[in-house]
Tab-separated table of C-alpha atoms and ligand atoms in Angstrom:
chain	number	residue	atom	x	y	z
A	230	MET	CA	0.000	0.000	0.000
A	231	ARG	CA	1.227	3.509	-0.819
A	232	ALA	CA	-0.042	6.386	1.333
A	233	LEU	CA	0.130	10.145	1.169
A	234	TYR	CA	0.898	11.752	4.498
A	235	TRP	CA	-0.454	15.282	4.611
A	236	PHE	CA	1.367	17.423	7.197
A	237	ARG	CA	-0.914	20.138	8.574
A	238	GLU	CA	-0.490	21.504	12.137
A	239	ASP	CA	2.020	18.772	12.973
A	240	LEU	CA	5.402	19.676	11.504
A	241	ARG	CA	7.338	17.091	13.506
A	242	LEU	CA	8.391	13.446	13.441
A	243	GLN	CA	8.336	12.704	17.181
A	244	ASP	CA	5.127	12.010	19.085
A	245	ASN	CA	2.981	12.269	16.000
A	246	PRO	CA	0.300	9.548	16.220
A	247	ALA	CA	-1.096	10.155	12.715
A	248	LEU	CA	2.345	9.944	11.141
A	249	GLN	CA	3.109	6.865	13.223
A	250	ALA	CA	-0.088	5.138	12.072
A	251	CYS	CA	0.600	6.051	8.448
A	252	CYS	CA	4.162	4.701	8.501
A	253	GLU	CA	3.050	1.521	10.258
A	254	THR	CA	0.171	0.901	7.846
A	255	ALA	CA	1.694	1.745	4.483
A	256	ASP	CA	4.659	0.157	2.736
A	257	GLU	CA	5.472	3.354	0.908
A	258	VAL	CA	4.776	6.944	1.962
A	259	VAL	CA	4.805	10.236	0.064
A	260	PHE	CA	4.878	13.389	2.224
A	261	ALA	CA	3.173	16.679	1.400
A	262	PHE	CA	2.312	20.047	2.887
A	263	VAL	CA	0.037	22.647	1.316
A	264	VAL	CA	0.612	26.370	1.559
A	265	PRO	CA	-2.973	27.492	0.956
A	266	GLU	CA	-3.602	30.336	-1.457
A	267	GLY	CA	-6.576	32.675	-1.280
A	268	LYS	CA	-8.200	34.566	1.580
A	269	LYS	CA	-10.622	31.790	2.382
A	270	TRP	CA	-7.991	29.508	3.944
A	271	SER	CA	-6.749	30.121	7.431
A	272	ARG	CA	-2.923	30.223	7.380
A	273	SER	CA	-2.991	31.017	3.648
A	274	GLN	CA	-0.269	33.255	2.176
A	275	GLU	CA	-2.788	36.087	1.984
A	276	ARG	CA	-3.778	35.723	5.629
A	277	SER	CA	-0.203	35.386	6.933
A	278	GLY	CA	2.221	38.202	7.634
A	279	LEU	CA	5.963	38.127	7.149
A	280	HIS	CA	6.829	36.642	10.529
A	281	ARG	CA	4.458	33.708	10.395
A	282	ARG	CA	5.408	32.867	6.824
A	283	GLN	CA	9.051	32.931	7.851
A	284	PHE	CA	8.451	30.606	10.799
A	285	MET	CA	6.437	28.263	8.613
A	286	TRP	CA	9.150	28.037	5.945
A	287	GLU	CA	11.829	27.425	8.552
A	288	SER	CA	9.713	24.652	10.063
A	289	LEU	CA	9.116	23.089	6.644
A	290	PHE	CA	12.789	23.340	5.801
A	291	ALA	CA	13.711	21.534	9.036
A	292	LEU	CA	11.037	18.895	8.459
A	293	ASN	CA	12.265	18.306	4.934
A	294	ALA	CA	15.840	17.883	6.215
A	295	SER	CA	14.627	15.244	8.701
A	296	LEU	CA	12.758	13.376	5.955
A	297	GLU	CA	15.736	13.620	3.602
A	298	ALA	CA	17.893	12.013	6.296
A	299	HIS	CA	15.581	8.982	5.932
A	300	GLY	CA	15.788	8.993	2.135
A	301	ASN	CA	12.401	10.637	1.707
A	302	THR	CA	11.374	14.211	0.945
A	303	LEU	CA	8.636	16.809	1.519
A	304	PHE	CA	6.531	18.039	-1.389
A	305	VAL	CA	5.372	21.590	-0.722
A	306	LEU	CA	2.301	22.348	-2.821
A	307	GLU	CA	0.645	25.741	-3.203
A	308	GLY	CA	-3.047	26.335	-3.922
A	309	ASP	CA	-6.429	25.006	-2.846
A	310	PRO	CA	-5.677	22.256	-0.274
A	311	VAL	CA	-8.522	20.015	-1.452
A	312	GLU	CA	-7.335	20.082	-5.055
A	313	CYS	CA	-3.627	19.959	-4.223
A	314	ILE	CA	-3.883	16.956	-1.928
A	315	SER	CA	-6.330	14.909	-3.953
A	316	ASP	CA	-4.522	15.629	-7.252
A	317	TRP	CA	-1.109	14.870	-5.803
A	318	ALA	CA	-2.381	11.660	-4.181
A	319	ARG	CA	-3.695	10.496	-7.560
A	320	GLU	CA	-0.600	11.572	-9.458
A	321	SER	CA	1.730	9.820	-7.040
A	322	GLU	CA	-0.522	6.743	-7.097
A	323	CYS	CA	-1.352	6.732	-3.406
A	324	ASP	CA	-4.269	4.598	-2.224
A	325	HIS	CA	-4.889	6.389	1.027
A	326	ILE	CA	-4.339	9.747	2.748
A	327	PHE	CA	-3.429	10.201	6.417
A	328	SER	CA	-3.336	13.415	8.418
A	329	GLN	CA	-3.643	14.729	11.940
A	330	THR	CA	-7.141	15.776	12.993
A	331	CYS	CA	-7.698	19.540	13.006
A	332	HIS	CA	-10.300	21.036	15.311
A	333	SER	CA	-11.484	24.296	13.786
A	334	HIS	CA	-14.495	24.286	11.519
A	335	ASP	CA	-12.859	25.254	8.209
A	336	GLU	CA	-9.959	22.870	8.613
A	337	LYS	CA	-12.303	20.008	9.447
A	338	GLU	CA	-14.390	20.845	6.393
A	339	THR	CA	-11.291	20.704	4.194
A	340	ALA	CA	-10.427	17.260	5.549
A	341	ASN	CA	-14.011	16.064	4.978
A	342	ARG	CA	-14.024	17.290	1.392
A	343	ILE	CA	-10.850	15.354	0.686
A	344	ALA	CA	-12.397	12.275	2.296
A	345	GLU	CA	-15.236	12.528	-0.249
A	346	LEU	CA	-12.666	12.158	-3.023
A	347	MET	CA	-10.308	9.566	-1.548
A	348	PRO	CA	-9.955	7.392	1.563
A	349	HIS	CA	-8.676	9.782	4.215
A	350	THR	CA	-7.895	8.840	7.822
A	351	CYS	CA	-7.557	11.644	10.378
A	352	ILE	CA	-5.952	10.815	13.725
A	353	GLU	CA	-5.898	12.915	16.891
A	354	GLY	CA	-2.552	14.248	18.098
A	355	ASN	CA	-2.923	17.928	18.885
A	356	THR	CA	-4.259	17.908	22.434
A	357	LEU	CA	-2.823	17.100	25.825
A	358	ILE	CA	-5.787	14.934	26.695
A	359	HIS	CA	-6.883	12.644	23.900
A	360	PRO	CA	-10.563	13.475	23.223
A	361	SER	CA	-11.537	9.832	23.685
A	362	ASP	CA	-9.932	9.824	27.165
A	363	LEU	CA	-12.363	12.475	28.383
A	364	THR	CA	-14.719	11.019	30.961
A	365	PHE	CA	-17.647	12.954	29.468
A	366	ASP	CA	-19.105	13.438	26.045
A	367	LEU	CA	-17.994	16.579	24.222
A	368	SER	CA	-21.628	17.628	23.970
A	369	ASP	CA	-21.451	17.902	27.794
A	370	LEU	CA	-18.290	20.021	27.778
A	371	PRO	CA	-18.537	22.328	30.807
A	372	ASP	CA	-19.201	25.870	29.650
A	373	VAL	CA	-16.662	27.291	32.105
A	374	PHE	CA	-12.948	26.458	32.101
A	375	SER	CA	-12.632	25.889	35.858
A	376	ARG	CA	-15.334	23.210	35.736
A	377	PHE	CA	-13.621	21.577	32.768
A	378	ARG	CA	-10.307	21.570	34.645
A	379	ASN	CA	-11.876	20.083	37.783
A	380	ARG	CA	-13.416	17.308	35.743
A	381	VAL	CA	-10.286	16.357	33.829
A	382	GLU	CA	-8.105	16.569	36.922
A	383	LYS	CA	-10.466	14.500	39.068
A	384	GLY	CA	-8.732	11.211	39.800
A	385	GLY	CA	-5.512	12.447	38.112
A	386	LEU	CA	-4.915	13.928	34.701
A	387	LYS	CA	-4.770	11.239	32.020
A	388	VAL	CA	-2.103	12.085	29.462
A	389	ARG	CA	-0.900	9.385	27.106
A	390	GLU	CA	2.784	8.541	26.775
A	391	VAL	CA	4.736	10.131	23.949
A	392	GLN	CA	5.571	8.093	20.876
A	393	GLU	CA	9.090	7.900	19.483
A	394	GLY	CA	9.412	8.988	15.870
A	395	PRO	CA	8.296	6.259	13.417
A	396	LYS	CA	10.492	4.441	10.927
A	397	ILE	CA	10.219	6.613	7.822
A	398	PRO	CA	10.216	4.623	4.561
A	399	SER	CA	12.301	6.019	1.727
A	400	LEU	CA	10.692	7.736	-1.245
A	401	PRO	CA	9.301	5.288	-3.839
A	402	SER	CA	11.820	5.219	-6.703
A	403	SER	CA	9.127	5.969	-9.317
A	404	ILE	CA	8.529	9.432	-7.809
A	405	PRO	CA	10.958	12.222	-8.692
A	406	ARG	CA	12.366	14.014	-5.653
A	407	ALA	CA	10.756	17.252	-4.508
A	408	LYS	CA	12.335	20.461	-5.697
A	409	ALA	CA	14.552	22.035	-3.045
A	410	PHE	CA	13.018	25.168	-1.556
A	411	LEU	CA	14.535	28.230	0.028
A	412	VAL	CA	13.528	29.920	3.233
A	413	PRO	CA	12.829	33.615	2.569
A	414	SER	CA	15.235	35.902	4.417
A	415	ARG	CA	14.034	38.171	7.194
A	416	LYS	CA	13.661	41.900	6.809
A	417	GLN	CA	16.866	42.382	8.775
A	418	ALA	CA	16.481	46.066	9.552
A	419	VAL	CA	13.153	45.565	11.233
A	420	SER	CA	13.624	42.432	13.226
A	421	ASP	CA	17.285	42.179	14.260
A	422	LYS	CA	16.858	43.664	17.747
A	423	PHE	CA	13.654	41.837	18.555
A	424	LEU	CA	12.589	38.359	19.542
A	425	GLN	CA	13.333	36.009	16.678
A	426	PHE	CA	11.723	32.617	16.799
A	427	GLN	CA	13.349	29.876	14.776
A	428	GLY	CA	10.941	27.356	13.268
A	429	GLY	CA	11.417	23.584	13.349
A	430	GLU	CA	11.267	20.609	15.680
A	431	SER	CA	14.831	20.783	16.991
A	432	ALA	CA	14.604	24.573	17.475
A	433	GLY	CA	11.488	23.893	19.589
A	434	TRP	CA	13.373	21.373	21.721
A	435	LYS	CA	16.256	23.803	22.044
A	436	ARG	CA	13.862	26.424	23.409
A	437	LEU	CA	12.373	23.879	25.810
A	438	ASN	CA	15.790	22.833	27.095
A	439	HIS	CA	16.751	26.473	27.531
A	440	TYR	CA	13.611	27.304	29.507
A	441	PHE	CA	13.678	24.127	31.572
A	442	ASP	CA	17.191	22.835	32.218
A	443	SER	CA	19.467	25.773	31.354
A	444	THR	CA	17.671	28.639	33.075
A	445	ARG	CA	15.110	26.735	35.181
A	446	GLY	CA	12.650	29.433	34.148
A	447	LEU	CA	9.895	26.877	34.677
A	448	SER	CA	10.384	26.986	38.460
A	449	THR	CA	9.332	30.644	38.577
A	450	TYR	CA	6.840	30.648	35.694
A	451	LYS	CA	3.818	31.498	37.852
A	452	GLN	CA	5.510	34.647	39.165
A	453	THR	CA	6.956	35.832	35.845
A	454	ARG	CA	4.299	34.814	33.318
A	455	ASN	CA	2.660	38.254	33.228
A	456	GLY	CA	5.879	39.863	32.022
A	457	LEU	CA	6.127	41.938	28.871
A	458	LEU	CA	9.775	42.302	27.830
A	459	GLY	CA	12.333	39.630	26.943
A	460	TRP	CA	12.527	35.927	26.294
A	461	ASP	CA	12.164	34.226	29.631
A	462	TYR	CA	9.135	35.620	31.454
A	463	SER	CA	7.067	32.845	29.827
A	464	SER	CA	7.804	29.638	27.952
A	465	LYS	CA	7.377	31.049	24.391
A	466	PHE	CA	6.381	27.535	23.297
A	467	SER	CA	3.302	28.787	21.445
A	468	PRO	CA	4.761	29.115	17.901
A	469	TRP	CA	6.154	25.575	18.020
A	470	LEU	CA	2.858	24.300	19.410
A	471	ALA	CA	0.821	26.146	16.787
A	472	TRP	CA	2.813	24.623	13.940
A	473	GLY	CA	3.077	21.288	15.698
A	474	CYS	CA	6.881	21.319	15.904
A	475	LEU	CA	6.363	20.332	19.552
A	476	SER	CA	3.450	18.341	20.901
A	477	SER	CA	1.595	19.383	24.001
A	478	ARG	CA	2.096	15.862	25.398
A	479	SER	CA	5.875	16.040	24.945
A	480	ILE	CA	5.917	19.294	26.891
A	481	TYR	CA	3.771	17.741	29.616
A	482	HIS	CA	6.101	14.762	30.028
A	483	ALA	CA	9.143	17.058	29.952
A	484	ILE	CA	7.529	19.016	32.833
A	485	ARG	CA	7.081	15.767	34.769
A	486	ARG	CA	10.752	14.842	34.182
A	487	TYR	CA	11.762	18.335	35.297
A	488	GLU	CA	9.718	17.933	38.478
A	489	GLU	CA	11.469	14.668	39.274
A	490	LYS	CA	14.867	16.185	38.642
A	491	PHE	CA	14.482	19.568	40.344
A	492	SER	CA	11.157	19.511	42.271
A	493	ALA	CA	7.523	20.296	41.576
A	494	ASN	CA	5.976	23.576	42.650
A	495	GLU	CA	2.999	25.762	41.726
A	496	SER	CA	4.884	27.103	38.687
A	497	THR	CA	5.518	23.687	37.191
A	498	TYR	CA	1.827	22.926	37.669
A	499	TRP	CA	0.829	26.274	36.157
A	500	LEU	CA	2.337	25.503	32.793
A	501	ILE	CA	0.191	22.359	32.663
A	502	PHE	CA	-2.774	24.521	33.665
A	503	GLU	CA	-2.106	26.736	30.615
A	504	LEU	CA	-1.848	23.713	28.334
A	505	LEU	CA	-5.295	22.760	29.608
A	506	TRP	CA	-6.593	26.157	28.475
A	507	ARG	CA	-5.252	25.311	25.049
A	508	ASP	CA	-7.114	21.988	25.105
A	509	TYR	CA	-10.247	23.647	26.360
A	510	PHE	CA	-10.432	26.026	23.400
A	511	ARG	CA	-9.933	23.076	21.047
A	512	PHE	CA	-12.825	21.212	22.636
A	513	VAL	CA	-14.951	24.373	22.554
A	514	SER	CA	-14.191	24.624	18.822
A	515	ILE	CA	-15.164	21.013	18.191
A	516	GLN	CA	-18.360	21.562	20.107
A	517	ASN	CA	-19.367	24.839	18.445
A	518	GLY	CA	-18.027	24.531	14.902
A	519	ARG	CA	-18.740	27.511	12.702
A	520	ASN	CA	-20.825	29.166	15.469
A	521	MET	CA	-17.538	30.314	16.973
A	522	TRP	CA	-17.292	32.945	14.270
A	523	ARG	CA	-20.678	34.621	14.777
A	524	SER	CA	-20.558	38.305	15.752
A	525	PHE	CA	-22.298	37.413	19.036
A	526	GLY	CA	-20.093	34.345	19.500
A	527	LEU	CA	-21.536	31.795	21.898
A	528	LYS	CA	-23.960	34.267	23.480
A	529	PRO	CA	-27.003	34.590	21.219
A	530	ASP	CA	-28.542	37.112	23.639
A	531	ALA	CA	-25.604	39.516	23.398
A	532	PRO	CA	-26.285	42.869	21.718
A	533	ARG	CA	-25.302	42.935	18.036
A	534	ILE	CA	-22.198	44.923	17.086
A	535	SER	CA	-23.415	47.952	15.180
A	536	ASN	CA	-20.852	50.692	15.498
A	537	HIS	CA	-17.705	49.303	13.884
A	538	ASP	CA	-15.602	52.284	12.846
A	539	GLU	CA	-12.872	51.828	10.239
A	540	ASP	CA	-10.775	54.814	11.414
A	541	ARG	CA	-10.703	53.521	14.963
A	542	PHE	CA	-9.767	50.066	13.677
A	543	GLN	CA	-6.895	51.502	11.614
A	544	SER	CA	-5.609	53.472	14.586
A	545	TRP	CA	-5.620	50.299	16.700
A	546	CYS	CA	-3.715	48.339	14.032
A	547	ALA	CA	-1.146	51.090	13.564
A	548	GLY	CA	-0.594	51.620	17.302
A	549	LEU	CA	-1.992	55.158	17.129
A	550	THR	CA	-4.769	55.021	19.716
A	551	LYS	CA	-4.943	57.323	22.749
A	552	ASN	CA	-3.414	54.621	24.940
A	553	ASP	CA	0.338	54.065	24.606
A	554	PHE	CA	0.369	50.779	26.520
A	555	VAL	CA	-1.995	49.323	23.935
A	556	ASN	CA	-0.050	51.024	21.122
A	557	ALA	CA	3.240	49.526	22.345
A	558	ASN	CA	1.745	46.048	22.289
A	559	MET	CA	0.396	46.577	18.794
A	560	HIS	CA	3.843	47.679	17.586
A	561	GLU	CA	5.414	44.585	19.114
A	562	LEU	CA	2.880	42.364	17.361
A	563	ARG	CA	3.447	43.951	13.959
A	564	LEU	CA	7.235	44.059	14.229
A	565	THR	CA	7.874	40.604	15.709
A	566	GLY	CA	4.785	38.444	15.191
A	567	PHE	CA	4.526	37.964	18.966
A	568	MET	CA	2.716	39.637	21.854
A	569	SER	CA	2.633	38.564	25.509
A	570	ASN	CA	-0.539	37.144	26.971
A	571	ARG	CA	-0.958	40.243	29.147
A	572	GLY	CA	-0.544	42.414	26.066
A	573	ARG	CA	-3.069	40.385	24.061
A	574	GLN	CA	-5.682	40.653	26.798
A	575	ASN	CA	-5.268	44.422	27.035
A	576	ALA	CA	-5.092	45.091	23.301
A	577	ALA	CA	-8.149	42.904	22.703
A	578	SER	CA	-10.178	44.373	25.550
A	579	TYR	CA	-9.356	47.922	24.443
A	580	ALA	CA	-10.371	47.133	20.858
A	581	VAL	CA	-13.733	45.667	21.819
A	582	HIS	CA	-14.768	47.527	24.961
A	583	ASP	CA	-13.106	50.949	24.545
A	584	LEU	CA	-13.078	51.366	20.760
A	585	GLY	CA	-16.279	49.390	20.140
A	586	LEU	CA	-14.763	47.346	17.305
A	587	ASP	CA	-16.094	44.097	15.885
A	588	TRP	CA	-13.954	41.403	17.525
A	589	ARG	CA	-13.784	39.407	14.282
A	590	ILE	CA	-11.889	41.966	12.255
A	591	CYS	CA	-9.495	42.491	15.176
A	592	ALA	CA	-9.006	38.735	15.557
A	593	ALA	CA	-8.197	38.631	11.842
A	594	TRP	CA	-5.464	41.243	12.416
A	595	PHE	CA	-4.003	39.002	15.127
A	596	GLU	CA	-4.289	36.056	12.762
A	597	TYR	CA	-2.323	37.897	10.090
A	598	HIS	CA	0.550	38.727	12.412
A	599	LEU	CA	0.842	36.092	15.117
A	600	ILE	CA	3.541	33.478	14.531
A	601	ASP	CA	1.626	31.292	16.964
A	602	PHE	CA	-1.755	31.857	15.319
A	603	ASP	CA	-4.034	28.966	16.178
A	604	PRO	CA	-7.662	29.184	15.030
A	605	CYS	CA	-9.039	27.601	18.211
A	606	SER	CA	-6.952	29.613	20.698
A	607	ASN	CA	-7.284	32.883	18.841
A	608	THR	CA	-11.039	32.722	18.377
A	609	GLY	CA	-11.640	31.255	21.843
A	610	ASN	CA	-9.605	33.976	23.541
A	611	TRP	CA	-11.149	36.798	21.529
A	612	LEU	CA	-14.625	35.589	22.402
A	613	TYR	CA	-13.604	35.276	26.031
A	614	VAL	CA	-12.232	38.830	26.242
A	615	ALA	CA	-15.218	40.190	24.315
A	616	GLY	CA	-17.553	38.552	26.846
A	617	LEU	CA	-19.065	36.381	24.114
A	618	GLY	CA	-17.451	33.075	24.983
A	619	ASN	CA	-16.997	30.673	27.862
A	620	ASP	CA	-16.938	33.099	30.706
A	621	PRO	CA	-19.254	33.351	33.679
A	622	ARG	CA	-18.551	37.099	33.974
A	623	PRO	CA	-20.760	39.274	31.770
A	624	GLN	CA	-18.028	41.922	31.235
A	625	ARG	CA	-14.296	41.304	31.029
A	626	ARG	CA	-13.213	44.851	30.328
A	627	PHE	CA	-9.608	45.537	31.309
A	628	ASP	CA	-8.752	48.894	32.815
A	629	VAL	CA	-5.746	49.440	30.562
A	630	GLU	CA	-4.388	52.398	32.592
A	631	TRP	CA	-4.407	50.301	35.732
A	632	GLN	CA	-2.874	47.362	33.869
A	633	ALA	CA	-0.052	49.519	32.514
A	634	ASN	CA	0.759	50.794	36.026
A	635	GLN	CA	0.639	47.295	37.422
A	636	TYR	CA	2.609	45.413	34.763
A	637	ASP	CA	4.792	48.149	33.286
A	638	PRO	CA	5.304	50.382	36.340
A	639	GLU	CA	8.501	52.032	35.075
A	640	GLY	CA	7.150	52.277	31.537
A	641	ASP	CA	10.151	50.371	30.064
A	642	PHE	CA	8.024	48.194	27.814
A	643	THR	CA	5.872	51.073	26.579
A	644	ARG	CA	8.874	53.319	25.924
A	645	PHE	CA	10.788	50.631	24.033
A	646	TRP	CA	7.957	49.699	21.680
A	647	MET	CA	6.740	53.251	21.150
A	648	GLU	CA	10.249	54.112	19.918
A	649	GLN	CA	10.338	51.089	17.607
A	650	GLY	CA	6.861	51.932	16.339
A	651	GLN	CA	8.016	55.425	15.439
A	652	ASP	CA	11.104	54.062	13.654
A	653	PHE	CA	9.060	51.492	11.716
A	654	PRO	CA	5.535	52.849	11.275
A	655	LEU	CA	2.876	50.719	9.634
A	656	GLU	CA	2.707	52.829	6.481
A	657	SER	CA	6.465	52.289	5.899
A	658	GLY	CA	5.685	48.630	5.308
A	659	GLY	CA	7.179	47.529	8.663
A	660	GLU	CA	5.294	44.328	9.359
B	192	FAD	C1	-6.913	37.884	22.275
B	192	FAD	C2	-5.990	36.690	22.430
B	192	FAD	C3	-5.600	35.956	21.312
B	192	FAD	C4	-4.767	34.836	21.454
B	192	FAD	N1	-4.399	34.136	20.327
B	192	FAD	C5	-3.628	33.029	20.455
B	192	FAD	C6	-3.246	32.268	19.306
B	192	FAD	O1	-3.627	32.555	18.160
B	192	FAD	N2	-2.428	31.191	19.494
B	192	FAD	C7	-2.007	30.821	20.746
B	192	FAD	O2	-1.257	29.840	20.872
B	192	FAD	N3	-2.379	31.502	21.841
B	192	FAD	C8	-3.163	32.595	21.743
B	192	FAD	N4	-3.508	33.307	22.875
B	192	FAD	C9	-3.152	32.763	24.208
B	192	FAD	C10	-1.830	33.260	24.843
B	192	FAD	O3	-1.770	34.659	24.811
B	192	FAD	C11	-0.610	32.674	24.160
B	192	FAD	O4	-0.728	31.271	24.063
B	192	FAD	C12	0.662	32.963	24.968
B	192	FAD	O5	0.820	34.344	25.143
B	192	FAD	C13	1.865	32.401	24.234
B	192	FAD	O6	3.046	32.675	24.921
B	192	FAD	P1	3.828	31.524	25.699
B	192	FAD	O7	4.008	30.343	24.834
B	192	FAD	O8	5.054	32.131	26.277
B	192	FAD	O9	2.765	31.178	26.831
B	192	FAD	P2	2.935	30.508	28.255
B	192	FAD	O10	2.373	31.463	29.247
B	192	FAD	O11	4.310	30.046	28.476
B	192	FAD	O12	1.931	29.256	28.187
B	192	FAD	C14	2.332	27.976	27.708
B	192	FAD	C15	1.395	27.506	26.626
B	192	FAD	O13	0.080	27.371	27.142
B	192	FAD	C16	-0.879	27.712	26.138
B	192	FAD	N5	-1.661	28.875	26.587
B	192	FAD	C17	-1.312	29.817	27.489
B	192	FAD	N6	-2.311	30.700	27.666
B	192	FAD	C18	-3.307	30.321	26.829
B	192	FAD	C19	-4.611	30.825	26.537
B	192	FAD	N7	-5.100	31.910	27.138
B	192	FAD	N8	-5.335	30.175	25.608
B	192	FAD	C20	-4.884	29.079	24.973
B	192	FAD	N9	-3.664	28.548	25.222
B	192	FAD	C21	-2.897	29.153	26.137
B	192	FAD	C22	-0.094	28.098	24.895
B	192	FAD	O14	0.002	26.980	24.060
B	192	FAD	C23	1.279	28.472	25.462
B	192	FAD	O15	2.322	28.295	24.528
B	192	FAD	C24	-4.325	34.451	22.749
B	192	FAD	C25	-4.716	35.205	23.874
B	192	FAD	C26	-5.533	36.309	23.710
B	192	FAD	C27	-5.943	37.086	24.939
């Protein structure tokens, strides 16, 4: 049997159950990834800014090198994913397609459409807790995170063991090798001084080893996680998780090893707590499908958004609002592709509650820029901040002045990013 393995949000060889199943089932495997084209696809070229595209290409480059080391190769296709995958499967004479299950509505739809054309097996691998290990049906998913956490932690969290990388078969001799591809170079002038994330599985592990063993940042995570400037106030695992260069399970088991080696404390637990938030938004997405993207989100009784104002939206994007703490965060996002969690909460709250903007267009701006863009986490968090998601509180408006005094008391963060924003304004093309 010859199979096509379609890499999606899982650009790694280790702990990849779908890849494992594919390599164990098929005698021959052809590997592909699609860079979607057109505004309709999430993560398409048109919906991705410079920084995310760069991270993606680096991750693909690293993945290709790993496959080449096994005598195989990665075919990078560009276009409509349904056409690209089904055409390439036929052309390369594959009988079956395998891929990792995606959880957002559009990505699931894409997988289903391919399954109408060819046998297509999707296998879970992107959550900490395997959906079938949940002790309740997803239709009974608690509508508040704390209740979800209590339920999954009751009797001990069940996280499956990680899988070693599978034996990768070499490329069938009848198929010509993929063309080599280049990683586009960064806009040096803009990004040299800032955080630069390197895509790829081994770069992800390097970051993990730095944060865990080298600096032991994990032991103080709970105290530092609301930081704004620098590399080590939080794990920075999100880009590697979003592209699947690291699995959530691998991080979990690395935390457990760390606890055995150095000791467990509330910080080591808190990183697991955050990974549960990530799972929660995935389960919320499975449960709500395309309803996630309604203007009133998951709250049909919420007032409809009626006063979206394009000028106010543009000022928010460009970091030109009346609030410099928000502006500084927006400059960081545009110039690096990253923003801290504290920054995201404030920028999002200000957009929705102070400027009265439609959360969807603002979420799309985040999508364009974030290296770690993840449809479930982005939409889930935007809904949460907008008060339209899984939140018992009716209003989650942040007092941004208070937040700036609390989290940036000396103004170092705001000063730094306001200066960078002036040096590289949006209209100059600084992404
Ligand atoms: C408006 C808004 C939009 C967001 N969009 C995204 C997104 O597109 N992609 C994304 O990965 N995260 C998103 N987040 C969540 C969070 O801000 C980032 O995961 C976090 O800042 C990434 O930095 P880190 O890896 O250092 O996080 P850490 O604090 O070190 O946390 C470790 C990991 O836990 C997970 N995590 C932490 N907080 C959250 C959360 N609130 N929701 C879901 N997962 C979480 C992430 O995978 C993260 O990498 C968003 C938050 C807000 C408020």
